[in-house]
CSV table of C-alpha atoms in Angstrom, one decimal:
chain,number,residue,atom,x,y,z
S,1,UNK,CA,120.8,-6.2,57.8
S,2,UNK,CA,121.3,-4.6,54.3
S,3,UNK,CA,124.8,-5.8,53.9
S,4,UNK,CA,123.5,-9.6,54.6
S,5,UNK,CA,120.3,-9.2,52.5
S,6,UNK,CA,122.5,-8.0,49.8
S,7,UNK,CA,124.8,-10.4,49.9
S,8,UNK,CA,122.7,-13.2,50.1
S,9,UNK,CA,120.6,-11.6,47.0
S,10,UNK,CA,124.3,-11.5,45.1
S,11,UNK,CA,125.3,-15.0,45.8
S,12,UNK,CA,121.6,-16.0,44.1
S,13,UNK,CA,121.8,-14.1,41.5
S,14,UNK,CA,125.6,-15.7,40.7
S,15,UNK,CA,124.4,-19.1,40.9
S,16,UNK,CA,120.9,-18.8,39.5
S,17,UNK,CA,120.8,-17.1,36.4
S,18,UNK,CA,118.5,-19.5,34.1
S,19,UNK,CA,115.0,-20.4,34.6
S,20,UNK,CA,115.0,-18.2,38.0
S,21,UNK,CA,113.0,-16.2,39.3
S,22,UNK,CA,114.3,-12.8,40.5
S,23,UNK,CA,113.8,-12.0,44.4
S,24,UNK,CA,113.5,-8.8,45.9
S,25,UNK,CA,116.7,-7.6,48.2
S,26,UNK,CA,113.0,-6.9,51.0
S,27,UNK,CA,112.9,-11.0,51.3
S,28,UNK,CA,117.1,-11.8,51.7
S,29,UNK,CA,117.1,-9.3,54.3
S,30,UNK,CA,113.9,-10.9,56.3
S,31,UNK,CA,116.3,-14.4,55.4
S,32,UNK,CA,119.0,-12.9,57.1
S,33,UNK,CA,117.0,-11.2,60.6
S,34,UNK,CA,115.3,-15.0,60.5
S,35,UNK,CA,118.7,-15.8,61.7
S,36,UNK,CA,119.5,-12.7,64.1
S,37,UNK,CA,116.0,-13.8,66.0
S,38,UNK,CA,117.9,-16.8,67.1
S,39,UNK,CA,121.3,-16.1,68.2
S,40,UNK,CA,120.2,-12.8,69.5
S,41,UNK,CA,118.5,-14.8,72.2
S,42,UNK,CA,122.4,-15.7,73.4
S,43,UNK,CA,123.0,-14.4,76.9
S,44,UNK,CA,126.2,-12.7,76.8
S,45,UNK,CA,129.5,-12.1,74.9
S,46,UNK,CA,130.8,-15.0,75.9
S,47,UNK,CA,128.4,-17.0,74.8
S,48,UNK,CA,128.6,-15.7,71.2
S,49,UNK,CA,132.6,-16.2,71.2
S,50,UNK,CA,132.2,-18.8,68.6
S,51,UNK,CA,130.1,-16.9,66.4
S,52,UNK,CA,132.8,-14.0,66.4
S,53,UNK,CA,135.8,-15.8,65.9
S,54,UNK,CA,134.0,-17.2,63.3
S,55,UNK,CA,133.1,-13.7,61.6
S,56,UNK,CA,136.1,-12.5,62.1
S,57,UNK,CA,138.0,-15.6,60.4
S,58,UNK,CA,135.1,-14.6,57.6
S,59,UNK,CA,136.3,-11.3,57.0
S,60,UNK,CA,140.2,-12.1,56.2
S,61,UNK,CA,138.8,-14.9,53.8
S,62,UNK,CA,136.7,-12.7,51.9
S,63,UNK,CA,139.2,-9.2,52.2
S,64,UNK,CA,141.7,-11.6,50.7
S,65,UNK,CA,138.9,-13.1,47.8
S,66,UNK,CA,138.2,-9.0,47.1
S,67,UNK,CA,141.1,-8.1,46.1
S,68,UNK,CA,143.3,-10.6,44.6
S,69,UNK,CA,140.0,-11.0,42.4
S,70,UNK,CA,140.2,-7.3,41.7
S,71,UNK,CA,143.9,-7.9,41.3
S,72,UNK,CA,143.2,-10.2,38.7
S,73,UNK,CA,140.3,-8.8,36.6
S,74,UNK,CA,142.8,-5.6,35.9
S,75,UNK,CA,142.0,-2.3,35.0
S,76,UNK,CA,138.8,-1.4,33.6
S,77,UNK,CA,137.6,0.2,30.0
S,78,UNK,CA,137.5,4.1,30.7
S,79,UNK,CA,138.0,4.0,34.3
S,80,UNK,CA,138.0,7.4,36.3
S,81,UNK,CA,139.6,8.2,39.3
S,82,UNK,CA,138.1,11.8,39.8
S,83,UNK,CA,135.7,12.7,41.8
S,84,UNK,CA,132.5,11.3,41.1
S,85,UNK,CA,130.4,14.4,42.0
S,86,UNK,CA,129.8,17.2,39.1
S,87,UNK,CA,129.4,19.9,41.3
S,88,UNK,CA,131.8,21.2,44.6
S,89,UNK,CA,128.6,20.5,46.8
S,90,UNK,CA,128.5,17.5,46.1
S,91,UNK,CA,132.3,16.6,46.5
S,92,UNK,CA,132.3,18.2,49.6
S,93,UNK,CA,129.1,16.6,51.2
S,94,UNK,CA,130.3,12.8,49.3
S,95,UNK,CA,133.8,13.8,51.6
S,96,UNK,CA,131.4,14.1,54.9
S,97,UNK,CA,129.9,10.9,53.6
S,98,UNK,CA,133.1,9.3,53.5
S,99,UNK,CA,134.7,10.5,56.7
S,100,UNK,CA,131.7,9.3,58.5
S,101,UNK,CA,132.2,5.7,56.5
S,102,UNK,CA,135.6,5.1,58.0
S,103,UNK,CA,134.1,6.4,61.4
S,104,UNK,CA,132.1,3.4,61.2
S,105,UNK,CA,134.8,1.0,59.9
S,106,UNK,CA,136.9,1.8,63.3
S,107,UNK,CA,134.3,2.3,65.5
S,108,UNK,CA,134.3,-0.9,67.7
S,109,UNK,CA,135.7,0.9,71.0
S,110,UNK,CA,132.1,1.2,72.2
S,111,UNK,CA,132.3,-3.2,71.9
S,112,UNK,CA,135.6,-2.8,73.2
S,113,UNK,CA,134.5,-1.8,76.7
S,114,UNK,CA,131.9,-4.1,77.0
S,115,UNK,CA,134.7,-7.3,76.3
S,116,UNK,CA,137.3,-6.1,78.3
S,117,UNK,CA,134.6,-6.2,80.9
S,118,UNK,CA,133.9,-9.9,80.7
S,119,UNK,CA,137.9,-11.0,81.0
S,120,UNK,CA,138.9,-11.1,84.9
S,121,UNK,CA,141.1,-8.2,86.2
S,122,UNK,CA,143.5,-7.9,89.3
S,123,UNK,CA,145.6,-6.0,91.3
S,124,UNK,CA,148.5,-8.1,90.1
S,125,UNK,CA,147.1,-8.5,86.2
S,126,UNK,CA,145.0,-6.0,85.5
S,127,UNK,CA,142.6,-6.4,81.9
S,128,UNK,CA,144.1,-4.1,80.4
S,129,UNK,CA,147.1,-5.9,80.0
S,130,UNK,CA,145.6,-8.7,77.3
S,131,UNK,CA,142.9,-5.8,76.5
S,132,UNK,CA,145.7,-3.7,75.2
S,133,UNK,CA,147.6,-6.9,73.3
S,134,UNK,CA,144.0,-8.2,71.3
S,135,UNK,CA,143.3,-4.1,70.3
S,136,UNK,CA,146.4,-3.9,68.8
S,137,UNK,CA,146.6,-7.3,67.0
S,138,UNK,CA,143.0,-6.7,65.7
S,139,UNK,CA,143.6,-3.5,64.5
S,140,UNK,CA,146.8,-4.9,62.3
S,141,UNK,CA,144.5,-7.5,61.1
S,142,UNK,CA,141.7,-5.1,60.0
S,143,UNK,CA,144.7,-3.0,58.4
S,144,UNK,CA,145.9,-5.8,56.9
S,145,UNK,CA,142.5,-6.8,55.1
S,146,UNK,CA,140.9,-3.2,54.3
S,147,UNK,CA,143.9,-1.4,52.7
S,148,UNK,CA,144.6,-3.8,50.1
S,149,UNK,CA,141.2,-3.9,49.4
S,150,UNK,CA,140.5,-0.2,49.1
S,151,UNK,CA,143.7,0.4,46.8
S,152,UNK,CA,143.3,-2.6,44.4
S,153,UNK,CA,139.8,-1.8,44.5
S,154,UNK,CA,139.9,1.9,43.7
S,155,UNK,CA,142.8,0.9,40.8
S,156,UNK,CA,140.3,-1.7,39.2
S,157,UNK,CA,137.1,0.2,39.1
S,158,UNK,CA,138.0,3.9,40.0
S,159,UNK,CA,135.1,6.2,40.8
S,160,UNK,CA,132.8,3.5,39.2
S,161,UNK,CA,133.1,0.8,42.2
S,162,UNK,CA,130.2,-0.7,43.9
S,163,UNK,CA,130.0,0.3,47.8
S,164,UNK,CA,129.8,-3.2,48.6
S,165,UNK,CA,133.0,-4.6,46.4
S,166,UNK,CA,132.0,-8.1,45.8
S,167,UNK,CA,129.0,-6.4,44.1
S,168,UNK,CA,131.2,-5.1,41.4
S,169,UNK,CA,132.7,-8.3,40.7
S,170,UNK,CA,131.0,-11.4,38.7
S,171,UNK,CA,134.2,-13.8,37.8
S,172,UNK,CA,135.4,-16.4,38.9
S,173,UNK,CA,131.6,-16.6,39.7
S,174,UNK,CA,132.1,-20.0,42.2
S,175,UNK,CA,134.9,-17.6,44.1
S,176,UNK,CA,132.7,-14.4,44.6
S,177,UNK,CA,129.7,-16.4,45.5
S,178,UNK,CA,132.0,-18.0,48.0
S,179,UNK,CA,133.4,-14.6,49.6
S,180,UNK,CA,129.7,-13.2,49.5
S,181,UNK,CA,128.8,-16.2,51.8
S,182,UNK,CA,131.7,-14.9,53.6
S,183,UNK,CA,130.5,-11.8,54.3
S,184,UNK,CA,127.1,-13.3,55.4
S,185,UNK,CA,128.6,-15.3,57.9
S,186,UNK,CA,130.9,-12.1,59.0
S,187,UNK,CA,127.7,-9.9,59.7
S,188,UNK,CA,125.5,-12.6,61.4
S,189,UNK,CA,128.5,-12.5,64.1
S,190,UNK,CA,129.2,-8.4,63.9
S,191,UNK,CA,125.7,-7.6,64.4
S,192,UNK,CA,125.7,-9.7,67.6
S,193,UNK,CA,128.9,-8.2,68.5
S,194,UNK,CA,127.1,-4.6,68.1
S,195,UNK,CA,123.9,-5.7,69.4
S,196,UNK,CA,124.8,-7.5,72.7
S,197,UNK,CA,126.1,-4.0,73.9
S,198,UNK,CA,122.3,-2.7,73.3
S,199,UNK,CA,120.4,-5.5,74.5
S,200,UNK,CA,122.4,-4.9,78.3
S,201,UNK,CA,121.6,-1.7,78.2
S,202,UNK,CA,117.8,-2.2,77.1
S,203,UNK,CA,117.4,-5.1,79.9
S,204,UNK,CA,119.3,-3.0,82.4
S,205,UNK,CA,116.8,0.3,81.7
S,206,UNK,CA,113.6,-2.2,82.0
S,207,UNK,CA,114.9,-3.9,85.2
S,208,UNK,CA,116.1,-0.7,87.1
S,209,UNK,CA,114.4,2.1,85.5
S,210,UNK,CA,111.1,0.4,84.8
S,211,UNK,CA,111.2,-1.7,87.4
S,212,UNK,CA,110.2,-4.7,85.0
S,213,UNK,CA,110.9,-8.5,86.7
S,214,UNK,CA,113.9,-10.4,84.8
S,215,UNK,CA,112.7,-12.9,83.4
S,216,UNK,CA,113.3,-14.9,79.7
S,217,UNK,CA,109.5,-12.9,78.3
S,218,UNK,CA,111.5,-9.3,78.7
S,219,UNK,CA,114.3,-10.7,76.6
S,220,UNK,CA,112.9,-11.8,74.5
S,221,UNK,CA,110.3,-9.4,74.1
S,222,UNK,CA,112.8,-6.7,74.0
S,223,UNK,CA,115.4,-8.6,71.8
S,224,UNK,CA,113.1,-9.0,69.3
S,225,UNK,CA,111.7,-6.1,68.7
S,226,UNK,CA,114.6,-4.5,68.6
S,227,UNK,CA,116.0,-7.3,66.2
S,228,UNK,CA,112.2,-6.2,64.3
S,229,UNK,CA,113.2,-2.7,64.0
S,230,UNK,CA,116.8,-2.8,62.3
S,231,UNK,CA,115.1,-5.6,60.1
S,232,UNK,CA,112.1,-3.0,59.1
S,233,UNK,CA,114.7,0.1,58.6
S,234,UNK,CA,117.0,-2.0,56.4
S,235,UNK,CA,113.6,-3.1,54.2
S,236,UNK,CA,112.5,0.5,54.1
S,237,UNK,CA,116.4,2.1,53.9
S,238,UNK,CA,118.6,-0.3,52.2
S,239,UNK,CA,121.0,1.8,51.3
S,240,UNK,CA,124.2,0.5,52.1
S,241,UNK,CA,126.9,3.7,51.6
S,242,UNK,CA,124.4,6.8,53.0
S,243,UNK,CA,123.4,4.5,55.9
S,244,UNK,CA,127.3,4.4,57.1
S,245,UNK,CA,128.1,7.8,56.3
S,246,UNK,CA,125.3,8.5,58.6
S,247,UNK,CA,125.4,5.9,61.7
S,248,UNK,CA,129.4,6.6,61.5
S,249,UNK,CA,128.4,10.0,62.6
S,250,UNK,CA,125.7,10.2,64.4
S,251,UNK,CA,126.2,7.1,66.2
S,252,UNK,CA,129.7,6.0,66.8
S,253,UNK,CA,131.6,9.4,66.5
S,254,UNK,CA,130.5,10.2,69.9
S,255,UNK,CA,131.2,7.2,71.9
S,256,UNK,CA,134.1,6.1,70.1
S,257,UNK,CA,135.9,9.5,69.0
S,258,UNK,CA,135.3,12.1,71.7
S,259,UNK,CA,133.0,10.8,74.4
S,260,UNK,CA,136.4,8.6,76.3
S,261,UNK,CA,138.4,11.7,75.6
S,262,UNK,CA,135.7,14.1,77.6
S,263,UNK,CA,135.4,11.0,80.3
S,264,UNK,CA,139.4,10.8,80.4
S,265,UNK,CA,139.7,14.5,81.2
S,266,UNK,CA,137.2,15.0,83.6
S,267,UNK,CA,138.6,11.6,85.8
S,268,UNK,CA,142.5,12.3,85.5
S,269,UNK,CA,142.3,16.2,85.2
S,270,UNK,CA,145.8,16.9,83.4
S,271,UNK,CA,147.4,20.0,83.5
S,272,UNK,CA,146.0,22.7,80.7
S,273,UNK,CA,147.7,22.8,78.3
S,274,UNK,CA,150.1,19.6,79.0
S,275,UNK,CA,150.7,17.5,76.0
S,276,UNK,CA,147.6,15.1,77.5
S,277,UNK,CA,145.8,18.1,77.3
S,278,UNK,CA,146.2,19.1,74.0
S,279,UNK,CA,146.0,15.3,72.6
S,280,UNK,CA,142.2,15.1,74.1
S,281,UNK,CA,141.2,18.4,73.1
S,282,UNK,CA,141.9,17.7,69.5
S,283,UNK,CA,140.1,14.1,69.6
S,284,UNK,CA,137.4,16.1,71.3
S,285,UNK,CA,137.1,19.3,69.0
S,286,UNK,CA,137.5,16.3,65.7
S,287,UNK,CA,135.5,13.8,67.1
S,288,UNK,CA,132.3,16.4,67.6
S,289,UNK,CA,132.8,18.3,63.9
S,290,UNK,CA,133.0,14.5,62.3
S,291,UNK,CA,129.3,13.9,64.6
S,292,UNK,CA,128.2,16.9,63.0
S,293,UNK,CA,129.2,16.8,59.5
S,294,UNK,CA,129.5,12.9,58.6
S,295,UNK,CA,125.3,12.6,59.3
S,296,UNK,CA,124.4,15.3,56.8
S,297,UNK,CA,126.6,13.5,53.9
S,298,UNK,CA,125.1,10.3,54.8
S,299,UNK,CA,121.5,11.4,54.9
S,300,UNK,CA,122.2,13.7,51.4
S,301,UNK,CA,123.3,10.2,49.9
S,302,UNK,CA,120.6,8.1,50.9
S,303,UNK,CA,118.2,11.0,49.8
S,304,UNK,CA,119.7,10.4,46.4
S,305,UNK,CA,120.0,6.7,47.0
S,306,UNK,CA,116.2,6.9,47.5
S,307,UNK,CA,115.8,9.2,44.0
S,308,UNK,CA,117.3,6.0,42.0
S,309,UNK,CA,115.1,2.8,44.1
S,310,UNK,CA,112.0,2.0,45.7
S,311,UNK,CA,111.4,1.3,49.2
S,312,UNK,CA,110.6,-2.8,49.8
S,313,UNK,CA,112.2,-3.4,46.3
């Protein structure tokens, strides 16, 4: 939600910058859950395969547009590459912050399950097969598109880089408006991709818990209001680094980092102390500190995220 409404607010600031009226980022983001109301009606992830092979085209073009643009503009006037921090508090809790934003930039085993659940398994070709062929392909892409951008990035601006890297750059101003709508397009079909896990869970409590009937009025009912509530945290929080710091830890640390590792031992009970052993132990013992630590850098930088802007600005 804050990544779209951002992005949408960049790309009319780029082309509109005479006789314009300026818009606050509260209205790009309602723009952007406009469109999330409607595609998160879609019943499953099959249905929204389109939509994801189109984000995820959207997120090599615009990787690509970051940082051959960076590549380009050079090395800034005065640019620092120290810690941005005055104090060892703060360096400390920014490093939490930051652990806990690359815990949300690999975080998509908790998706992962839920596709390798729709593809058909058997004795003779069992899913994990393919499963095992697309994780590995993906993850090369997503190597492929972030590491160039965080090294060209960090050599442009240094300490002084926007969280969101198209926000740092202006020129060629057709180009960056183009990779903002980009990254529009990529999170319209990412936050399906993270929802749809949700909504089955939702609809699957209701049904068997609550004993509510199946029908279209509970989806979409429950759908919406929970599309409603991201859409009214992102108005009231938009504050794009603190909020990944803080969902990378509290949120997908668990069921990404330690949670299958825990699951793992309990099913195949491997010898203590075997090499398997140790392995899941270490995930376990990593995955829990990085749950505990990555939140409080997240919510210290949206506290002084908050310091700086007003809510519903």
């Amino acid at each position: 939600m804050v990544t779209g409404g951002q992005c949408l607010k960049k790309i009319h600031d780029l082309l509109c910058k005479v006789h314009c009226k300026d818009i606050k980022l509260t209205y790009f983001i309602m723009m952007f859950a406009s469109v999330q109301f409607f595609l998160s009606h879609l019943p499953n992830f099959n249905s929204i395969s389109g939509v994801s092979l189109a984000a995820a085209v959207m997120s090599v073009c615009y990787a690509t547009i970051a940082w051959t643009a960076s590549l380009k503009k050079g090395v800034q006037p005065n640019v620092d590459y120290g810690f941005k921090p005055q104090s060892t508090t703060g360096t400390v809790l920014s490093f939490f912050n930051g652990l806990g934003t690359m815990a949300f930039a690999y975080a998509a085993h908790n998706v992962v399950m839920e596709i390798q659940a729709t593809i058909p398994s058997t004795p003779e070709k069992p899913s994990k097969g393919p499963m095992w062929k697309g994780v590995l392909v993906a993850y090369i892409i997503v190597g492929c598109c972030f590491f160039p951008v965080a090294i060209i990035g960090y050599w442009t601006f240094g300490n002084n880089i926007s969280e969101n890297i198209l926000l740092s750059l202006e020129k060629p101003t057709w180009l960056i408006a183009l990779a903002n709508l980009f990254v529009v397009i990529h999170v319209i079909g990412s936050y399906q991709v993270f929802a749809m896990p949700v909504f089955d869970m939702m609809e699957t409590v209701l049904v068997k818990k609550l004993n509510f009937a199946p029908t279209f009025k509970l989806r979409f009912i429950a759908r919406n209001t929970y599309v409603a509530l991201t859409m009214i945290t992102g108005i009231c929080v938009p504050y794009f680094g603190g909020l990944l710091g803080f969902f990378g830890g509290f949120a997908f640390a668990p069921t990404t980092y330690f949670l299958p590792c825990i699951i793992w031992l309990i099913i195949y009970k491997p010898k203590a102390w075997s090499l398997t052993w140790i392995i899941n132990w270490i995930c376990i013992i990593l995955g829990v500190a990085l749950m505990v630590v990555s939140p409080i850098g997240g919510l210290r930088q949206i506290i002084m995220d908050a310091k700086k802007y007003q809510s519903f600005d």
